[in-house]
Amino acid sequence: MAEETKDTKSSNQMWGGRFASGPAAIMEEINASIGFDKKLYAQDIRGSIAHATMLAHQGIISNEDKDKIIEGLNTILSEIESGQFEFSRKLEDIHMNIEARLATLIGPAAGRLHTARSRNDQVALDFRLWVKEELQKTETLLTNLITVFLKRAEEHADTVMPGFTHLQTAQPVTFGHHCMAYVEMFGRDRQRVRHAIEHMDESPIGSAALAGTGYNIDRHMTAKALGFREPTRNSIDTVSDRDFALEFLSIAAICATHLSRLAEEIVIWSTSQFSFIRLSDAFSTGSSIMPQKKNPDAAELVRAKTGRINGSLIALLTIMKGLPLAYSKDMQEDKEQVFDAAESLELSLAAMTGMIGDLEVRADKMKAAAGSGYSTATDLADWLVREAGLPFRDAHHVTGRAVAMAEEKSCDLADLSLEDLQSIHAAITADIYNVLTVEASVASRKSYGGTAPDEVRKQIKWWRARN
């Protein structure tokens, strides 16, 4: 028989002697998670330090062993961060890799660290800490994006552009008002992030495998040390729960959808047919054969990453949907989905913040397009109701006839003569021209949350006070 390798011996020791030989190669391949869960090293070490400190405080381990454990864990942290640590697939996961190295560094005292805990509550703690930190990053990135939009909205509170429904010209709005729509959208995303942090702010450690522990531990102490509001209240649910990961992915999917809608508008607006904006060179690429091209690749890639994030959400929902309580190995498949989605969302938010901050707004093109498609037709109908006393449905009919006449004459509504308009309805007077320009239309929309420049500025002020 070939000599057993050091890694195999370590692996067998970790299994506690239950198996006569190490796992088969296929089992090792499907079972190992160190290739991705090594990302949790800082959280694992942080949790172990808190756990060891609590064990010593409760008299479960000696202060001498606690000091050795903490010193060893800090050494391992330095080794990992400096790139000197050697991860082993035979040791399965980040927990076993760190524990095995700790045993090499400090000897038998390392074996006391796992007292009153299981890998089930250990991984729940590590993953929860990681997701909480990622949510905090996401909150900051969303705040950065909202800040950029507020700046652009303030700059363009008076800049007229067409508003669209069905991607058809509907009514004139301002670009500032359009920017504020995204402030509202990403503001809701940020609020969801804050709620998610509140929901998950409970410490799993101390739940052990599923039933808690017979040791006299202090879970409130470890919760406080790790920055949690309180410990979880049911040990079975604790090791079974991945709602925090699902909630993160749900938030990420909604936010990515918002980013994708914005990216689509950037792609459309930057075309020569629209020419509403020019993207900076920093967020564009050229064509290999068409020298005139300036492609909005960053926006297109943000739009595409929505598919990856949505896929991660569906994958984890599917993983969790049929699992009986408590822990099952299926849950090992949760981390790659969250890690990938988090990376995609971080990059997308940062890229979009850069694009919005750098893009050039072509106010002349926006204004020219704002009056197209008879966008002030509703203003004509409203004037007929307000000034001539017509029921709105009658005013709507009169306005439709005016639009048909303008189409026949190939002109805008404001270019129709008073005689033309009076031939449709005698109650129309010269005052109608005060509402048929896009500027007048926009200025008249003074209802709360409307597009009038002064109203837009009020909303900007409200958001600045809360951002």
XYZ file of N, CA and C in Angstrom, residues 171 377-387 392 395 399 445:
48
model
N -45.798 63.537 -22.951
C -45.891 64.914 -22.490
C -44.482 65.426 -22.191
N -50.616 68.195 -26.502
C -52.038 67.971 -26.779
C -52.852 67.931 -25.484
N -52.327 67.321 -24.444
C -53.059 67.267 -23.176
C -53.252 68.660 -22.594
N -52.250 69.530 -22.822
C -52.375 70.905 -22.325
C -53.523 71.636 -23.028
N -53.681 71.350 -24.325
C -54.802 71.929 -25.057
C -56.132 71.443 -24.477
N -56.230 70.148 -24.224
C -57.456 69.586 -23.653
C -57.733 70.168 -22.271
N -56.675 70.275 -21.445
C -56.854 70.837 -20.104
C -57.320 72.287 -20.173
N -56.784 73.050 -21.139
C -57.184 74.460 -21.292
C -58.672 74.535 -21.647
N -59.115 73.674 -22.525
C -60.527 73.672 -22.923
C -61.445 73.359 -21.739
N -60.996 72.482 -20.866
C -61.771 72.169 -19.669
C -61.767 73.358 -18.713
N -60.562 73.886 -18.488
C -60.387 74.931 -17.485
C -60.965 76.281 -17.913
N -60.733 76.663 -19.184
C -61.094 78.006 -19.646
C -62.421 78.042 -20.423
N -64.199 66.913 -19.999
C -62.901 66.461 -20.493
C -63.041 65.579 -21.731
N -63.407 67.777 -24.616
C -62.131 68.452 -24.859
C -61.136 67.504 -25.525
N -59.385 68.153 -29.121
C -57.919 68.105 -29.231
C -57.500 67.097 -30.293
N -47.135 72.029 -14.592
C -47.299 70.762 -13.855
C -46.782 70.925 -12.427
